[in-house]
Every structure is written in structure tokens, then in C-alpha cells.
PDB file of C-alpha atoms in Angstrom:
ATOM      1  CA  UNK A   1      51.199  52.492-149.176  1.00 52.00           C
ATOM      2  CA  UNK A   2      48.879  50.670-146.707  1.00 49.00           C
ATOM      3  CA  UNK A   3      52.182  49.378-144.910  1.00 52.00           C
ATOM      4  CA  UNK A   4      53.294  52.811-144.616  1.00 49.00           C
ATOM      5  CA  UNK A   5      49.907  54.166-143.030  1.00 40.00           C
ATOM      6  CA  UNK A   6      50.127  51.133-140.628  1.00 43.00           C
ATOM      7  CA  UNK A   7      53.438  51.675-139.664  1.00 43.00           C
ATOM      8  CA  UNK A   8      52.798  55.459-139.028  1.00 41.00           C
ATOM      9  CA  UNK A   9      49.796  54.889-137.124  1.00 42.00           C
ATOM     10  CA  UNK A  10      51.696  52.473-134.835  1.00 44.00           C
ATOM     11  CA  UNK A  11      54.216  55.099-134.159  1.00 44.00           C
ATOM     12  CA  UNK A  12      51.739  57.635-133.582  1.00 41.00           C
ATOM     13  CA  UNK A  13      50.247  55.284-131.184  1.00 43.00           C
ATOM     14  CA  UNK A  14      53.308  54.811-129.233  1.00 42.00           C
ATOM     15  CA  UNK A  15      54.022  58.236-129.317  1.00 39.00           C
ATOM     16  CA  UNK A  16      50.332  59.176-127.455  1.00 39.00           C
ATOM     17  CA  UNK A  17      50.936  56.641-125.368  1.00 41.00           C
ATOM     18  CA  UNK A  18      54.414  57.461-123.672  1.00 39.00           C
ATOM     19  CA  UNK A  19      52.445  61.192-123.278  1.00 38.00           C
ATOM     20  CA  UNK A  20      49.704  59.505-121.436  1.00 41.00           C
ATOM     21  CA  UNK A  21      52.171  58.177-118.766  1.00 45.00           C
ATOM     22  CA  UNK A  22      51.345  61.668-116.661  1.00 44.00           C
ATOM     23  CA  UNK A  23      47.728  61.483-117.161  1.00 47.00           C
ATOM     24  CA  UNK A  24      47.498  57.789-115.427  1.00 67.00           C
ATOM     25  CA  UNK A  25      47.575  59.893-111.912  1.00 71.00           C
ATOM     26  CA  UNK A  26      46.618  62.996-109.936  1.00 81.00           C
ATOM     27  CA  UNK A  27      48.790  66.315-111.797  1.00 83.00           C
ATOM     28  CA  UNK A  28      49.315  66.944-107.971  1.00 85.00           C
ATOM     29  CA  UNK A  29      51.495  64.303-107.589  1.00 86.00           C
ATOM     30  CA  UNK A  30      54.029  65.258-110.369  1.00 85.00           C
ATOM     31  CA  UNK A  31      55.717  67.591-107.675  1.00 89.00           C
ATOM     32  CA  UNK A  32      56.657  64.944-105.314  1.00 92.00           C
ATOM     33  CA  UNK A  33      56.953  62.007-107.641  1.00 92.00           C
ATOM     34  CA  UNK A  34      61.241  62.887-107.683  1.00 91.00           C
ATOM     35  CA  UNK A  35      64.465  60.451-107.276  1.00 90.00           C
ATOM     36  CA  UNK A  36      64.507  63.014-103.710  1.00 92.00           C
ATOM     37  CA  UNK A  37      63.654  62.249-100.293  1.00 94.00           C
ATOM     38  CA  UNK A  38      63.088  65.949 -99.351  1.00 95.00           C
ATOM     39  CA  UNK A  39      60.200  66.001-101.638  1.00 95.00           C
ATOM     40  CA  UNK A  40      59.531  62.121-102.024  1.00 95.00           C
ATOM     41  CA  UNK A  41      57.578  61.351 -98.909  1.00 94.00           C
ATOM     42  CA  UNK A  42      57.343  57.986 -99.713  1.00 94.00           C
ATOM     43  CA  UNK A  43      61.402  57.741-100.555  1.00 95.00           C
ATOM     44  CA  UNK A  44      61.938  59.438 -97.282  1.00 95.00           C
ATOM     45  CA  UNK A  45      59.868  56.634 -95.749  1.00 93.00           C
ATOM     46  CA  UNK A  46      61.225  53.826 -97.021  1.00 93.00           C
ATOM     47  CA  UNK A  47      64.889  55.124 -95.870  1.00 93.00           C
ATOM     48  CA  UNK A  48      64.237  55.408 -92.030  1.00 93.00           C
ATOM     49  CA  UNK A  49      65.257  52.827 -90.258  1.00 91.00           C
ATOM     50  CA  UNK A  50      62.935  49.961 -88.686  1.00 91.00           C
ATOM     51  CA  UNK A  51      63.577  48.313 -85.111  1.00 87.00           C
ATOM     52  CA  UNK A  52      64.992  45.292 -85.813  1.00 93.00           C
ATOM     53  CA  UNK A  53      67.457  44.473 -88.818  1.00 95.00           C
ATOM     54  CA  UNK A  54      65.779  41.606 -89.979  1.00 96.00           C
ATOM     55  CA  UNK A  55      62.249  44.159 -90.644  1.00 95.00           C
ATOM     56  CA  UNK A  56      64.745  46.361 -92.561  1.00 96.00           C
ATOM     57  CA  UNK A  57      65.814  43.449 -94.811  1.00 96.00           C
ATOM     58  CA  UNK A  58      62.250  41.942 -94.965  1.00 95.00           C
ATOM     59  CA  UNK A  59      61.086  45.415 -96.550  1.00 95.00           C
ATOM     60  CA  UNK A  60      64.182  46.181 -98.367  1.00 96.00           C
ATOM     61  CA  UNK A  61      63.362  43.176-100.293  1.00 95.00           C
ATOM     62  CA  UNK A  62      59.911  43.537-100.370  1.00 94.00           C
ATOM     63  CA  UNK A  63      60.310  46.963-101.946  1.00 95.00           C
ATOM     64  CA  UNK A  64      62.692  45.963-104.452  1.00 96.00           C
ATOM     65  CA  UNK A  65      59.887  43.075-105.401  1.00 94.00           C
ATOM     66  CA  UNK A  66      57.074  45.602-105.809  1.00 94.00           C
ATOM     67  CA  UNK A  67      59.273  48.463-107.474  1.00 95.00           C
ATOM     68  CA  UNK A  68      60.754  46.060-109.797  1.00 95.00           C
ATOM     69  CA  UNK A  69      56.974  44.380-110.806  1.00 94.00           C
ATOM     70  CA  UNK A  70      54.716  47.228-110.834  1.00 94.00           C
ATOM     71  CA  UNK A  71      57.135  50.047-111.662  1.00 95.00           C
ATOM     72  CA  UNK A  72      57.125  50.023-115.714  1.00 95.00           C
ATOM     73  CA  UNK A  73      60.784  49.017-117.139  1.00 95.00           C
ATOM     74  CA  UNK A  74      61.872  48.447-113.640  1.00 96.00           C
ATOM     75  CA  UNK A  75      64.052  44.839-113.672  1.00 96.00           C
ATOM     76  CA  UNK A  76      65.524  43.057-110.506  1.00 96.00           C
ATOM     77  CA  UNK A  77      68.563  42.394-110.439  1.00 96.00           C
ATOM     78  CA  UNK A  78      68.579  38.285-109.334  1.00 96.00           C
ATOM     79  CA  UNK A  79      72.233  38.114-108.745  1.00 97.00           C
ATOM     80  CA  UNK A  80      72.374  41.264-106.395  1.00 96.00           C
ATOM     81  CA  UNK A  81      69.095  40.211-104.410  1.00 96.00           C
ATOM     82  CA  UNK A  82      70.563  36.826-103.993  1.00 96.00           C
ATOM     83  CA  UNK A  83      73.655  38.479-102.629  1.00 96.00           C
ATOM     84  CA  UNK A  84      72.040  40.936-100.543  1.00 96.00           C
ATOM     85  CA  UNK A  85      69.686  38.215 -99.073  1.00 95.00           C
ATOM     86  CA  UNK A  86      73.398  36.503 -98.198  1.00 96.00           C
ATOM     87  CA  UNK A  87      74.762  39.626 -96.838  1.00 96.00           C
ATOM     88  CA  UNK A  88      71.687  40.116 -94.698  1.00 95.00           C
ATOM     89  CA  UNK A  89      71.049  36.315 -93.322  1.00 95.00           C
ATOM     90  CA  UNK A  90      67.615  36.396 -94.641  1.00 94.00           C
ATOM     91  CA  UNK A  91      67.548  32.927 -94.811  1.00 92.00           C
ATOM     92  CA  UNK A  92      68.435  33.119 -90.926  1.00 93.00           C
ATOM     93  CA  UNK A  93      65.453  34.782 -90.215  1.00 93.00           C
ATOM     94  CA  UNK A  94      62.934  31.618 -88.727  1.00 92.00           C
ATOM     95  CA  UNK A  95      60.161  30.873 -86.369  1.00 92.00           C
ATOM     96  CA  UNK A  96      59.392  33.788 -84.198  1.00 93.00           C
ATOM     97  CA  UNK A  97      62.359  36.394 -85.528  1.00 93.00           C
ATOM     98  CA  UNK A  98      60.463  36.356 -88.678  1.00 93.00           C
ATOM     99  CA  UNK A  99      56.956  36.825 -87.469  1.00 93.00           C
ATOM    100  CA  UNK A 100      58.090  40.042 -85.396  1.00 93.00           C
ATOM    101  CA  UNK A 101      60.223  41.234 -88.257  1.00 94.00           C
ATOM    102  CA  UNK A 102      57.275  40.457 -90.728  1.00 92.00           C
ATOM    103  CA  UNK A 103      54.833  42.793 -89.057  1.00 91.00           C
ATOM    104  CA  UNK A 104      57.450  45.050 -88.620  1.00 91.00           C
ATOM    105  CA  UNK A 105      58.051  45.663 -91.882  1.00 92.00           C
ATOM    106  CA  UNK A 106      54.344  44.816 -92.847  1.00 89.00           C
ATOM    107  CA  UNK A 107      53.456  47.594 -91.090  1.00 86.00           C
ATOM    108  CA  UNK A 108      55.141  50.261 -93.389  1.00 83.00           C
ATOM    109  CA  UNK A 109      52.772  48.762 -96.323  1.00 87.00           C
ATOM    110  CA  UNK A 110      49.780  49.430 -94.060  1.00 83.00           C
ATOM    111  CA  UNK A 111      48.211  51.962 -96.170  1.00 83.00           C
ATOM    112  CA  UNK A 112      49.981  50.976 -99.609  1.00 89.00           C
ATOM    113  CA  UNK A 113      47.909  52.461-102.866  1.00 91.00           C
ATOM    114  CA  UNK A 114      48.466  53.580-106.066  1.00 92.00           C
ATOM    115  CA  UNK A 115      50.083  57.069-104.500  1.00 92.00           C
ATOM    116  CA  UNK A 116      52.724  55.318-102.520  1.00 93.00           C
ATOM    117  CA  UNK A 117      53.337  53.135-105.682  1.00 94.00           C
ATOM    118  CA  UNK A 118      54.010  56.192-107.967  1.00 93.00           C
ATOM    119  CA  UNK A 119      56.396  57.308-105.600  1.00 94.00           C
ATOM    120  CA  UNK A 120      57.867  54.303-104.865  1.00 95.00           C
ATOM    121  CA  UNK A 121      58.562  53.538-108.844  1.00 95.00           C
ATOM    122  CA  UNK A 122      59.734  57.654-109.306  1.00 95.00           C
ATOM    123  CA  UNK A 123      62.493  56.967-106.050  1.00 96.00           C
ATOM    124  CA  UNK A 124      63.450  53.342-107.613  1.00 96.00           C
ATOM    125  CA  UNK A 125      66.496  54.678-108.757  1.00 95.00           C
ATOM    126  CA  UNK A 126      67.711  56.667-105.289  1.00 95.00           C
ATOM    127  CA  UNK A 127      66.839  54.129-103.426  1.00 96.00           C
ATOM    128  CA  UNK A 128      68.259  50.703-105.830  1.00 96.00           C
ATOM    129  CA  UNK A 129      70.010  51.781-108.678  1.00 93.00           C
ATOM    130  CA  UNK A 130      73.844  51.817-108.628  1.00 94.00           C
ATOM    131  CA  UNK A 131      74.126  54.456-106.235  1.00 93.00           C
ATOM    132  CA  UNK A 132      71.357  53.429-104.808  1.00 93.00           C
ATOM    133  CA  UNK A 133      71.094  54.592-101.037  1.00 94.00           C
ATOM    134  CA  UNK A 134      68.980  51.822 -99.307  1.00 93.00           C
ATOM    135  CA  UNK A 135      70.356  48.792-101.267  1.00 94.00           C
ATOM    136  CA  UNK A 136      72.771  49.476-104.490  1.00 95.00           C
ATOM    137  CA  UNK A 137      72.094  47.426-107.515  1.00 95.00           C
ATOM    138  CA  UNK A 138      68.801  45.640-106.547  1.00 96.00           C
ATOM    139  CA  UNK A 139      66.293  46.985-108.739  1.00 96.00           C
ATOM    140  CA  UNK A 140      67.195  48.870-112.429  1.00 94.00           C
ATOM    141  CA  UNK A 141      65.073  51.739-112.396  1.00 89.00           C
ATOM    142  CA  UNK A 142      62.785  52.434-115.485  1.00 90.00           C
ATOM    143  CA  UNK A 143      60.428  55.064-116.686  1.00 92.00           C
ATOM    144  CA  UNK A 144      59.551  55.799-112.826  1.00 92.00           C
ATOM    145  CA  UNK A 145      55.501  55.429-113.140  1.00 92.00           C
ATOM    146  CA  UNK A 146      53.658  52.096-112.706  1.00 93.00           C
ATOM    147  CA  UNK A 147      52.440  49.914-114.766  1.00 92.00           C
ATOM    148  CA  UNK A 148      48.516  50.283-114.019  1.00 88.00           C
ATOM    149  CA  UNK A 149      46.664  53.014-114.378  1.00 86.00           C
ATOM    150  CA  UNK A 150      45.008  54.827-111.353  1.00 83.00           C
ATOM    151  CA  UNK A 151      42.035  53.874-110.309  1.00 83.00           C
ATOM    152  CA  UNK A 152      40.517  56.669-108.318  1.00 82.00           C
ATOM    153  CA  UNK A 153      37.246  54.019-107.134  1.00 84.00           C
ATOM    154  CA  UNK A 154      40.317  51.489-106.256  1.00 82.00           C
ATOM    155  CA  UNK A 155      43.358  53.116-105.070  1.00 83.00           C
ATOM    156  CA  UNK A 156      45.079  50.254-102.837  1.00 82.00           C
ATOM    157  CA  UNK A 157      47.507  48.217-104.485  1.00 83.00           C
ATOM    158  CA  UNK A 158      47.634  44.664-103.296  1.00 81.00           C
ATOM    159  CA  UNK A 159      51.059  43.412-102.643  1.00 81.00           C
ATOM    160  CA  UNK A 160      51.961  39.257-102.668  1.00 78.00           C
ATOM    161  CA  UNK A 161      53.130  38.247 -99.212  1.00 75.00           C
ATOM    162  CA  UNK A 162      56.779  37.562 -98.450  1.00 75.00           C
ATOM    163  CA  UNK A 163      58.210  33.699 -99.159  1.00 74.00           C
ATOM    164  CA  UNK A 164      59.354  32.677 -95.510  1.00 77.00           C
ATOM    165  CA  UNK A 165      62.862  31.272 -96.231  1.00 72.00           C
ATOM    166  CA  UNK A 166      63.377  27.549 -96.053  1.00 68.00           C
ATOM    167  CA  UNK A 167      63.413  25.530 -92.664  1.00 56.00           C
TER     168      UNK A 167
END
């Protein structure tokens, strides 16, 4: 009997939990928190192009690293990164090409917090998934909200630097 009650109350507890995802940020953000750049500001973003190509693949795969660690279920796909770095000469990218492509594509994580997280993990899957529209296959999407919870007081996320590639 006592197994039972434990078991139940471990299923309950799951069950309050996946309903808690939506109360982890503002109920204003539900609206635009969608797999669609017309309403995903943050999607629609993350799609325009940069100046150079080697900022678009420095934030292409710095997107896919933050969606696929701080969006919750979100994997990365190792083999399709690898290839994409490949396909994109990122390991080309040295010296003084990297420094201006680096603030380049710093610069569109300028004002990164918890809001442009959320809306980053709820457009994983339009912008990685298998159809995905700014690099296919990268990133398996996953319940589309982040890990943490929001922290009103603290709203920026902070985001690890890019590895230079080896000289």
C-alpha cells in the first residue's frame, strides 16, 4: 500500500510539474513564444542575415549551443554540427576574420535574457529541426521552454563564449 501511495504521489508530482512549465514566465509571452517568425520576434531575428558569412556561422552555431543547453529536451545533433562547421569553413575562420565575425555575431546576443531564451527554445524547431530553416538537423527540438525558471530580479542569461577553432 505505501508503494502504491509513493508511486502515485510521484506521478502526481510529475504531472504538476509539466503544468508549471507556463507559469516559469510572463502569460504575455505565450502569444509570441511560436515555431513562427511572424509572431516570434526573436525567430525572425535570428533568420536575417549578418554582414559577413563567417558572423552568420559563428551565431548559427552559437544558437544551436544555447538552444540545445538551456532549451529543456533540446539535444545537438554532434554529427550535423560537425558537418555544418565543415560546410561552413569554421575552422577557416582565424586571426582577424574571426574577431570581426565574433562581434558581429556577438552583437545579436547584446541584450540576451530569459525572454529571448523562451523564444529562442519555442523557434528551436523552425529554425534546427529537420526542416529547419536556418540550419536543418542541428539541434532536436524539445518541450520549447528553458530549463530555468524566470527570474524577474535576474533576467539576463549568460551565454559561454565561442571556442576559437584551432591554429
Amino acid at each position: 500500500m505505501k508503494i502504491e501511495v509513493g508511486i502515485l504521489a510521484i506521478i502526481l508530482t510529475a504531472l504538476s510539474h509539466g503544468t508549471c512549465d507556463a507559469a516559469k514566465f510572463p502569460s504575455y509571452w505565450q502569444k509570441t513564444m511560436t515555431n513562427d517568425p511572424a509572431t516570434n520576434y526573436f525567430v525572425a531575428q535570428s533568420m536575417k542575415p549578418l554582414g559577413s558569412s563567417d558572423a552568420q556561422t559563428l551565431r548559427v552555431v552559437q544558437l544551436a549551443s544555447v538552444a540545445a543547453t538551456q532549451c529543456r529536451g533540446a539535444t545537438l545533433n554532434s554529427k550535423a554540427m560537425r558537418a555544418y562547421k565543415k560546410s561552413t569553413g569554421y575552422a577557416g575562420i582565424k586571426g582577424k576574420a574571426y574577431d570581426d565575425a565574433a562581434f558581429l555575431a556577438d552583437d545579436s546576443f547584446k541584450y540576451f535574457n530569459f525572454g529571448a531564451l523562451a523564444h529562442l527554445c519555442a523557434g528551436t524547431d523552425y529554425l534546427f529541426g529537420p526542416e529547419g530553416h536556418l540550419a536543418p538537423g542541428l539541434v532536436r527540438a524539445g518541450k520549447g521552454v528553458p530549463i530555468a525558471s524566470y527570474d524577474p530580479q535576474n533576467p539576463y542569461v549568460r551565454l559561454k563564449q565561442l571556442k576559437r577553432p584551432q591554429r
